[in-house]
Short mmCIF file of C-alpha atoms in Angstrom, two decimals:
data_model
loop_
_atom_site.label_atom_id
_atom_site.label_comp_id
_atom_site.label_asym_id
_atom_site.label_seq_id
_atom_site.Cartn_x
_atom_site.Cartn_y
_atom_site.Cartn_z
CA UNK H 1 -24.73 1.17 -2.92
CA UNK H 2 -25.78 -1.35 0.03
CA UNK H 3 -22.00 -1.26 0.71
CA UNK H 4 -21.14 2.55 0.23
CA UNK H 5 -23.29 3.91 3.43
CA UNK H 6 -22.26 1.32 6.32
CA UNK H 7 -20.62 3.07 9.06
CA UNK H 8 -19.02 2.09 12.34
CA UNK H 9 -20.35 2.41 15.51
CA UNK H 10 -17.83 4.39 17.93
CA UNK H 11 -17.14 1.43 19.76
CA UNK H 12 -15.96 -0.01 17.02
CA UNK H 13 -13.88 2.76 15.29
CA UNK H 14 -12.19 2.59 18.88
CA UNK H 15 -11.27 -0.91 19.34
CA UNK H 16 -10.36 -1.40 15.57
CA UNK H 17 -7.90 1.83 16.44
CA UNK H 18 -6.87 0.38 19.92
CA UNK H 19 -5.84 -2.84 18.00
CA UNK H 20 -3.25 -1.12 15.98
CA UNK H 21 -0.02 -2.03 17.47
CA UNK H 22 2.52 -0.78 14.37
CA UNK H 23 3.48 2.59 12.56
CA UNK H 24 6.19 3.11 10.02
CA UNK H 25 6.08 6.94 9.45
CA UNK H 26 6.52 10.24 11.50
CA UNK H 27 6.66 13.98 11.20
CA UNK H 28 8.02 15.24 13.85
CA UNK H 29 10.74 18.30 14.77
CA UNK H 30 10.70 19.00 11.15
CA UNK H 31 12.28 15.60 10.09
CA UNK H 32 11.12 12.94 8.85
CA UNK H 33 11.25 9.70 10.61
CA UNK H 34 11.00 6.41 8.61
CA UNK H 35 11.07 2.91 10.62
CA UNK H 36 13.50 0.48 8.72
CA UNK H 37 11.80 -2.33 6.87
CA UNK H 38 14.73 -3.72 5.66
CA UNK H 39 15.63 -4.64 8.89
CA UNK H 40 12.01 -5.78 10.92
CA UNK H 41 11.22 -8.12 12.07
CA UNK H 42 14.25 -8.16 14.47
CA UNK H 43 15.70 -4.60 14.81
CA UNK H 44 13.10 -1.90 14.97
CA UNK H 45 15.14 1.42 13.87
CA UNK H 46 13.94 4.79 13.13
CA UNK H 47 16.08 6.66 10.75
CA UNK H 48 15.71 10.46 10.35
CA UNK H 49 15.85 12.04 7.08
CA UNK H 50 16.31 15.64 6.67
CA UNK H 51 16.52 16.42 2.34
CA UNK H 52 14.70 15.32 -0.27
CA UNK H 53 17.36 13.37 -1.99
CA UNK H 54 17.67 11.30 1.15
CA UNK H 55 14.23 10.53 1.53
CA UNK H 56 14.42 9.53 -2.49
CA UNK H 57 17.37 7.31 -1.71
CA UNK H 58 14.93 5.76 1.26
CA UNK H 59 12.20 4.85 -1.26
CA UNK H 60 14.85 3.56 -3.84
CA UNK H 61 16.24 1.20 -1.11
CA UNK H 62 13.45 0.04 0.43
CA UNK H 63 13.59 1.31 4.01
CA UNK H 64 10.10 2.64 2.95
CA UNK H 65 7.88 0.65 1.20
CA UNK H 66 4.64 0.01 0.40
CA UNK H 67 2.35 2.31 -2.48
CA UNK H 68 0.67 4.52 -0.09
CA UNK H 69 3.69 5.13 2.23
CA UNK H 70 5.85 5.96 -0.48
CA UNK H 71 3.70 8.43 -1.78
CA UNK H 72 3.74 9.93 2.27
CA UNK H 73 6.75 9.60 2.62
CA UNK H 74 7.88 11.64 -0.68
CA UNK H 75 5.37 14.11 0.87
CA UNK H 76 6.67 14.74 3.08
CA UNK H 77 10.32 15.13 1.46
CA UNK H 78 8.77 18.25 -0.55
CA UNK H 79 8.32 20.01 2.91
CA UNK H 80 12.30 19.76 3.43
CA UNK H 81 13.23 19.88 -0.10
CA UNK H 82 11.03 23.67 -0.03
CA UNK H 83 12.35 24.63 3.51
CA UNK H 84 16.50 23.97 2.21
CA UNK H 85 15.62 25.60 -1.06
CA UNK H 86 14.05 28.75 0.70
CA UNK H 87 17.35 28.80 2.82
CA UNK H 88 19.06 28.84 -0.30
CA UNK H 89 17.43 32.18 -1.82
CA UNK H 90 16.79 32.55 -5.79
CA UNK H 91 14.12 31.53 -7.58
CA UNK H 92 13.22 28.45 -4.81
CA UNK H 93 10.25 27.25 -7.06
CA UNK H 94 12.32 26.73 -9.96
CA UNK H 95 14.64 24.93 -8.28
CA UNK H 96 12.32 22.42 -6.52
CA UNK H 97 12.18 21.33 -9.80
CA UNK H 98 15.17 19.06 -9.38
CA UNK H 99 13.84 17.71 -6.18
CA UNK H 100 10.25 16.76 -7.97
CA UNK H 101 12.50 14.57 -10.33
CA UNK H 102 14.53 13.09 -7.58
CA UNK H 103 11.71 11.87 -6.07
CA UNK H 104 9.22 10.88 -9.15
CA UNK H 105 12.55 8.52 -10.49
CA UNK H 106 12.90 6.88 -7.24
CA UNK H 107 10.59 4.29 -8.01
CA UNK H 108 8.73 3.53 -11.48
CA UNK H 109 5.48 1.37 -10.54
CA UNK H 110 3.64 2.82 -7.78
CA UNK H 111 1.06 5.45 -8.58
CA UNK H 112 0.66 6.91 -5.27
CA UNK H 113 4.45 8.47 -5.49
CA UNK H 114 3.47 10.37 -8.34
CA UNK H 115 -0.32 11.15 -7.05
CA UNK H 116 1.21 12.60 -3.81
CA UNK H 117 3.64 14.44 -5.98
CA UNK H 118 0.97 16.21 -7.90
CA UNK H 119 -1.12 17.28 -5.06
CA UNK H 120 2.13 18.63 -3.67
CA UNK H 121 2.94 20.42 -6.83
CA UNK H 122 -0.89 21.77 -6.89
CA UNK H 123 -0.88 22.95 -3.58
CA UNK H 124 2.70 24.91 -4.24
CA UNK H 125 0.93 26.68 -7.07
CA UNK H 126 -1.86 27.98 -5.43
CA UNK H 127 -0.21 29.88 -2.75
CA UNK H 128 -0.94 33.33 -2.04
CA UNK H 129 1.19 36.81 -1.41
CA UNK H 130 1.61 36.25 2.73
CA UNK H 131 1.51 33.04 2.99
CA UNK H 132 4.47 31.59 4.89
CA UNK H 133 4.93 28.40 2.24
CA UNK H 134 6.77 25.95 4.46
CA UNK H 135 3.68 26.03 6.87
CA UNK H 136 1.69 25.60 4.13
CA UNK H 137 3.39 22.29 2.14
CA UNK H 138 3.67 21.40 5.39
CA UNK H 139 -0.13 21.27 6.35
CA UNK H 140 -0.54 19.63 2.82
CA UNK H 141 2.15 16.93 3.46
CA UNK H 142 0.58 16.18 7.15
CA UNK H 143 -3.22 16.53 5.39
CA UNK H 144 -2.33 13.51 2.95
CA UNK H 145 -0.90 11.27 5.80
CA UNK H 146 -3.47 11.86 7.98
CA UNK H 147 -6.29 11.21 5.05
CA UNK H 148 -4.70 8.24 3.81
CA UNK H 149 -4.99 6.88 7.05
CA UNK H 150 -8.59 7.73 7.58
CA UNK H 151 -9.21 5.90 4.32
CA UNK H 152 -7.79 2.62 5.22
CA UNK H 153 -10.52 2.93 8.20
CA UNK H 154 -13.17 3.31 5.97
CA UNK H 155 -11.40 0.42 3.23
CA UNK H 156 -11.38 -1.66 6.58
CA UNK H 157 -15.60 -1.12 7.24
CA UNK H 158 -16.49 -1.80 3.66
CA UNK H 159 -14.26 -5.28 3.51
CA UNK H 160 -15.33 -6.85 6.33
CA UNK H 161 -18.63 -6.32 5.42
CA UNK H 162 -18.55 -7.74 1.97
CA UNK H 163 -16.74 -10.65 4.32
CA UNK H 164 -19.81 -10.92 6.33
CA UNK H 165 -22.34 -10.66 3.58
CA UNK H 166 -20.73 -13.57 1.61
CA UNK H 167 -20.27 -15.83 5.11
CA UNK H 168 -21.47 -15.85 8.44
CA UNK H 169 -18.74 -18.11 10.50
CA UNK H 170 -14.93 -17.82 10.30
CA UNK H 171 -13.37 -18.27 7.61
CA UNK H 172 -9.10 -18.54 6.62
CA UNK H 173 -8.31 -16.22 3.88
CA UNK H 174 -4.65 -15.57 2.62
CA UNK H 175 -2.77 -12.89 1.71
CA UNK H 176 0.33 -11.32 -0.21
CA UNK H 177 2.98 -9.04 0.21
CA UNK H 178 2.51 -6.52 2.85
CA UNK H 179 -0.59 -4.21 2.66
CA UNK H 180 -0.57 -3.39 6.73
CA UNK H 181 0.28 -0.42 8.97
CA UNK H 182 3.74 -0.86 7.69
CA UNK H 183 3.10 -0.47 3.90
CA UNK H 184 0.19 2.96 4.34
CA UNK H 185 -0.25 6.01 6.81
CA UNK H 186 -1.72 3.57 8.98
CA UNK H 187 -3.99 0.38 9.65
CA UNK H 188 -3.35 -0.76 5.78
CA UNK H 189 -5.35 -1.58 3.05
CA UNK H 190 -5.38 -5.34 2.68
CA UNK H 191 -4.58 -6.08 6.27
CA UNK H 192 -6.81 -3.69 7.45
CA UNK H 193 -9.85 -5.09 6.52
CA UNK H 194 -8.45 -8.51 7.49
CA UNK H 195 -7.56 -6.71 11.31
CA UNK H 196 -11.38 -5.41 10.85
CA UNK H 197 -12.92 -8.33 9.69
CA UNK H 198 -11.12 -10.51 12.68
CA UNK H 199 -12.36 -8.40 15.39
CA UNK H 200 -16.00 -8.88 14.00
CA UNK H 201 -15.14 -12.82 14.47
CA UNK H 202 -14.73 -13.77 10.58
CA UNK H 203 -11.34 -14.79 10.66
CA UNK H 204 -10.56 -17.94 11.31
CA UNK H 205 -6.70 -17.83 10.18
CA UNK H 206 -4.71 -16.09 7.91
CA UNK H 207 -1.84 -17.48 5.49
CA UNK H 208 0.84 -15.23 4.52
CA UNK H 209 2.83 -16.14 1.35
CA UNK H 210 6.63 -15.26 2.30
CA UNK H 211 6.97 -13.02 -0.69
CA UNK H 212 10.06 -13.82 -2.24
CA UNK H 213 12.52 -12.25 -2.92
CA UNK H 214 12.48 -9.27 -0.21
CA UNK H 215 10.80 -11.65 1.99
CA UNK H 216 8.18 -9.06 2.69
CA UNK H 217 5.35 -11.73 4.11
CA UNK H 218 7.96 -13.37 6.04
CA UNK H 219 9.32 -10.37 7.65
CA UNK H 220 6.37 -7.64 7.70
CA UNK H 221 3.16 -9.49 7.58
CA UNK H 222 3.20 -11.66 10.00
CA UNK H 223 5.04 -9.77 12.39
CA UNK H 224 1.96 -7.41 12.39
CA UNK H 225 -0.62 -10.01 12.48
CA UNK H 226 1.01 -11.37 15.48
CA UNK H 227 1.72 -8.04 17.07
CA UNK H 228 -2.47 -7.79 16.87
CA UNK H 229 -3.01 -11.18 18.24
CA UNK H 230 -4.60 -11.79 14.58
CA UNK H 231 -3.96 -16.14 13.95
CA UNK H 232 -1.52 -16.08 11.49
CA UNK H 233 1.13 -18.82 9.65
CA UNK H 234 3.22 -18.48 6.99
CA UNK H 235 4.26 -20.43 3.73
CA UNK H 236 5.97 -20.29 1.14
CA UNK H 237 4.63 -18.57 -1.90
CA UNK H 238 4.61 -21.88 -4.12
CA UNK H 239 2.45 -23.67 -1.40
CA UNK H 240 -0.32 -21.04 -2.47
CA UNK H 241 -2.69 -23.80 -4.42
CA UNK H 242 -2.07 -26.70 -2.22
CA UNK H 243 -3.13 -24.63 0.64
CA UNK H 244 -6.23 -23.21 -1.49
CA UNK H 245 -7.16 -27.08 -1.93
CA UNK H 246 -6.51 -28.28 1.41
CA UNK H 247 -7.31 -25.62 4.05
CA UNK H 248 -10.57 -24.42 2.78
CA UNK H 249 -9.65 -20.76 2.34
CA UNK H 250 -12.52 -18.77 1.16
CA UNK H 251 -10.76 -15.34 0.33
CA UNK H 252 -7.36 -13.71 -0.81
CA UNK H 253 -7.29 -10.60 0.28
CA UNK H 254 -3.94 -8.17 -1.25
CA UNK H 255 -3.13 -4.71 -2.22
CA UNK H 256 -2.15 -2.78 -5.14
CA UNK H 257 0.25 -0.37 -6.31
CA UNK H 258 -0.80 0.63 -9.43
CA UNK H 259 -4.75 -0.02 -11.04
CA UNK H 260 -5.56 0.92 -14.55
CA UNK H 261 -8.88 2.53 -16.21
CA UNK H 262 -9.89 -0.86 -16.46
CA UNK H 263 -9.57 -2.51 -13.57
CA UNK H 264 -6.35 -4.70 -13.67
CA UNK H 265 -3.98 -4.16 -11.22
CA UNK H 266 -0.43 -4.21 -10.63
CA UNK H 267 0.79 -5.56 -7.25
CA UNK H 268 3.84 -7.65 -5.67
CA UNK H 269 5.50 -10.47 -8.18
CA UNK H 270 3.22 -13.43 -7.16
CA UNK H 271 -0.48 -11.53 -6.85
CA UNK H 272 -1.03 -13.00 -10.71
CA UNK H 273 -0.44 -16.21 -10.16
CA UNK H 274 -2.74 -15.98 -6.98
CA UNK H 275 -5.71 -14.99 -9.03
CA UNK H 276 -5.26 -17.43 -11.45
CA UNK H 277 -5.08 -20.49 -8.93
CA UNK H 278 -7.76 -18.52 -6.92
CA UNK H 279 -10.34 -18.58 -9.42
CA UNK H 280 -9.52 -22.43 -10.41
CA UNK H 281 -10.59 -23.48 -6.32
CA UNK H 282 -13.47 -21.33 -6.59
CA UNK H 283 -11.52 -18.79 -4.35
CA UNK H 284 -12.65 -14.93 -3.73
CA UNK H 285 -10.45 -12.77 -5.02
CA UNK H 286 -10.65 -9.06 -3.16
CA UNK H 287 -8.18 -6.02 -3.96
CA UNK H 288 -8.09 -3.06 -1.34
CA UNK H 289 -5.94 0.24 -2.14
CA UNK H 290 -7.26 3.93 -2.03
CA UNK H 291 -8.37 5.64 -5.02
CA UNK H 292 -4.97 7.57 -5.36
CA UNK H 293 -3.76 4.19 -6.71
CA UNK H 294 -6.06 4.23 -9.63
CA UNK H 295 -4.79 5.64 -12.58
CA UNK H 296 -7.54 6.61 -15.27
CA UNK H 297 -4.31 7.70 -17.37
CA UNK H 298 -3.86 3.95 -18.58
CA UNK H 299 -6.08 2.19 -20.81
CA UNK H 300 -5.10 -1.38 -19.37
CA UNK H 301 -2.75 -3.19 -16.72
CA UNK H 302 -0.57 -3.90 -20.18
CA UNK H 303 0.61 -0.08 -20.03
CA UNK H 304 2.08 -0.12 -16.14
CA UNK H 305 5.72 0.10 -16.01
CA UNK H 306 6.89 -2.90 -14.03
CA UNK H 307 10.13 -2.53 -12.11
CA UNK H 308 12.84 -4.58 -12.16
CA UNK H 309 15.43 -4.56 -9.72
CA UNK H 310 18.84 -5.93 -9.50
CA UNK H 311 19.25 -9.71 -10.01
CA UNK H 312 21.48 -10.14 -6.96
CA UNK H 313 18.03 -9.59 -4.78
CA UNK H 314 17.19 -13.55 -6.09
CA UNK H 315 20.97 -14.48 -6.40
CA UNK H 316 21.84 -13.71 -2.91
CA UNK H 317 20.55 -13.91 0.63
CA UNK H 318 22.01 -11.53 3.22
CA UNK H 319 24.84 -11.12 1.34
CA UNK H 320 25.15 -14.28 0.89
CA UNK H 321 25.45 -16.18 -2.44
CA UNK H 322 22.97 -18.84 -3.12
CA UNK H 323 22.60 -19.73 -6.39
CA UNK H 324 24.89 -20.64 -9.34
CA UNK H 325 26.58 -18.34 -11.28
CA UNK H 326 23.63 -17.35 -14.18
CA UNK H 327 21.61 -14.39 -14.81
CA UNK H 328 18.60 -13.67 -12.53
CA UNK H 329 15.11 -11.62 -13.81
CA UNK H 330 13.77 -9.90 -10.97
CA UNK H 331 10.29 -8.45 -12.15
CA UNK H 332 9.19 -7.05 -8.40
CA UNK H 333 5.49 -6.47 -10.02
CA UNK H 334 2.95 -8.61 -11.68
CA UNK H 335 -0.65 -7.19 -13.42
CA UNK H 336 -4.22 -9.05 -12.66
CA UNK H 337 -6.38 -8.66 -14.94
CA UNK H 338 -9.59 -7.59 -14.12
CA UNK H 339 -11.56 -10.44 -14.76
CA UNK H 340 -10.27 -12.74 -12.12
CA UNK H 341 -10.86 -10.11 -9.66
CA UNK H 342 -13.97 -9.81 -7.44
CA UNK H 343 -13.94 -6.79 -5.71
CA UNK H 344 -12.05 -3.82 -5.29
CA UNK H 345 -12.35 -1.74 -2.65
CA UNK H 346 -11.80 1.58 -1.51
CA UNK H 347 -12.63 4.68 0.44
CA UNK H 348 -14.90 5.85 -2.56
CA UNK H 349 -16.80 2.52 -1.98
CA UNK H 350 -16.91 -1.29 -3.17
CA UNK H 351 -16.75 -2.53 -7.01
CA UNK H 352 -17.94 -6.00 -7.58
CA UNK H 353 -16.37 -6.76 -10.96
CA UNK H 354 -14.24 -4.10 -11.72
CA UNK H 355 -14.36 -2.60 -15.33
CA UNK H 356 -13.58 0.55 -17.05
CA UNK H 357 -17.47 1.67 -16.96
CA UNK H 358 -17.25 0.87 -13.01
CA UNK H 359 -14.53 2.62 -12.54
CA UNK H 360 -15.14 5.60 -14.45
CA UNK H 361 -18.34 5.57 -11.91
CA UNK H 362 -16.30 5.17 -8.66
CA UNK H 363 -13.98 8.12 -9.72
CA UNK H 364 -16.49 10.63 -10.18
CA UNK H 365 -17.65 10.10 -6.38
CA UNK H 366 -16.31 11.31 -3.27
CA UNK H 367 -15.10 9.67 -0.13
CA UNK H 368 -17.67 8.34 2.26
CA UNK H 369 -16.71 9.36 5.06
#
């Protein structure tokens, strides 16, 4: 509760807002736009997308990415998947069908995609005789962007301040994957609380694990630290522990894609291994994703479907072979469990110790802000 109720001043709402230098999604002309991560950090190229099955094919191959982006962005693909069906004539409900299980297949693990789905689906069924239904999915599709983003605000408050009340001075923290501007509606989950917690003057520097094998740390993460003048280095994921020992980091900070009723959570290959060797230095261990990524429907991490993607991601660099000719697994998610996990946050509030009980508590609140 001492965390739940801390608000920003205006001021700083405003520079926290001012310091965002990145966005990944837009709605606009009645397409929708989607900035290329598969090609950042050089080339910065918007692609428009004007059908369902294209935005689908986006999420499958990555130029999205990123729980609570991929939920947006498939979102967003109802609103053209119900404007071509209602071109089309018939029975346009029945046929969105189709487009529903386009979307839902185009990527197993994160919850969000099937979250943003359902609220979709929810809103579709409660419209009225006269309403026009494209403006309507429409204002739904644009609501859930916009309130994702407002949540990684309030994700951002509540970190840094369970930052602040466990240290007063700066402090390097590291972090995995990419849980920024890039990877949400906005601001991000992880990095936004590290962006938050920096401007307060309790980061010292951040280490960003490259994130093999899509190279996401290498190519996202730091890109958007820098862009935000946040200190920032990079390493390679194995060099996690040494660092741990050696550079007195106090905190690793990550996202999630997927968290079960009890409180473990699925995130990027690597997050596991983290935890474990985050625990053994005496290492806080802090998770920040939105509520949407909590899924009360599973027991226990043990029940998440964990993609796996083509070997040739590990086998090959930019086209390029680079390893001998054997098999490759390529597991692109890992599950914590909840016990080497110290808090979770999320627009609902802060859980120290996450466990089914706490959880079940969290969900039945609303947002704070």
């Amino acid at each position: 509760a001492a965390f739940g109720f801390w608000v920003w001043s205006k001021g700083m709402r405003e520079q926290l807002l001012a310091a965002e230098k990145v966005t990944a999604i837009a709605w606009r002309d009645g397409a929708l736009h989607l900035l290329d991560q598969r090609l950042l950090p050089f080339t910065q190229a918007w692609l428009a997308y004007d059908s369902a099955a294209a935005v689908a094919e986006a999420i499958r191959l990555m130029v999205v990415r990123g729980a609570p982006a991929i939920g947006i962005a498939a979102a967003y693909a109802v609103v053209l998947a119900v404007r071509a069906r209602l071109v089309a004539g018939g029975d346009w409900q029945a046929a969105l069908e189709e487009d529903f299980r386009l979307l839902s297949e185009s990527r197993p693990t994160a919850v969000n995609l099937f979250w943003a789905l359902n609220c979709m689906r929810e809103r579709l069924q409660r419209l009225k005789a006269g309403d026009d239904p494209l403006w309507v999915m429409e204002q739904e599709a644009v609501g859930i962007h916009a309130s994702d983003r407002e949540a990684n605000l309030t994700m951002a408050q509540l970190g840094m301040e369970v930052i602040r009340q466990q240290q007063g001075n700066a402090q390097p923290v590291m972090t995995h994957c990419n849980a920024g501007a890039l990877a949400t509606g906005g601001f991000g989950t992880a990095l936004g609380v590290i962006r938050a917690a920096h401007v307060e003057g309790l980061i010292e520097h951040v280490y960003a694990d490259e994130t093999r094998p899509w190279l996401q740390g290498s190519r996202l993460t730091v890109w958007e630290l820098a862009c935000d003048g946040v200190p920032v280095s990079l390493n390679a994921d194995s060099a996690a522990a040494h660092l741990m020992k050696t550079k007195g980091i106090t905190w690793v900070i990550v996202g999630a894609d997927r968290i079960a009723a009890n409180g473990d959570v699925a995130n990027k290959i690597g997050t596991y291994q983290l935890a474990v060797n985050a625990m053994h230095h005496g290492v806080r261990f802090m998770v920040v994703a939105p509520s949407s990524t909590i899924d009360m429907s599973l027991e226990s991490g043990e029940l998440i479907p964990i993609e796996e993607r083509d070997g040739c991601e590990l086998l090959e660099l930019a086209g390029q072979r680079i390893a001998a000719d054997v098999p490759a697994l390529n597991p692109v998610f890992d599950v914590t469990p909840a016990d080497l996990i110290d808090y979770l946050i999320t627009e609902k509030g802060v859980v120290e110790r996450p466990d089914a009980a706490k959880l079940v508590q969290l969900m039945c609140r609303k947002r704070l802000h």
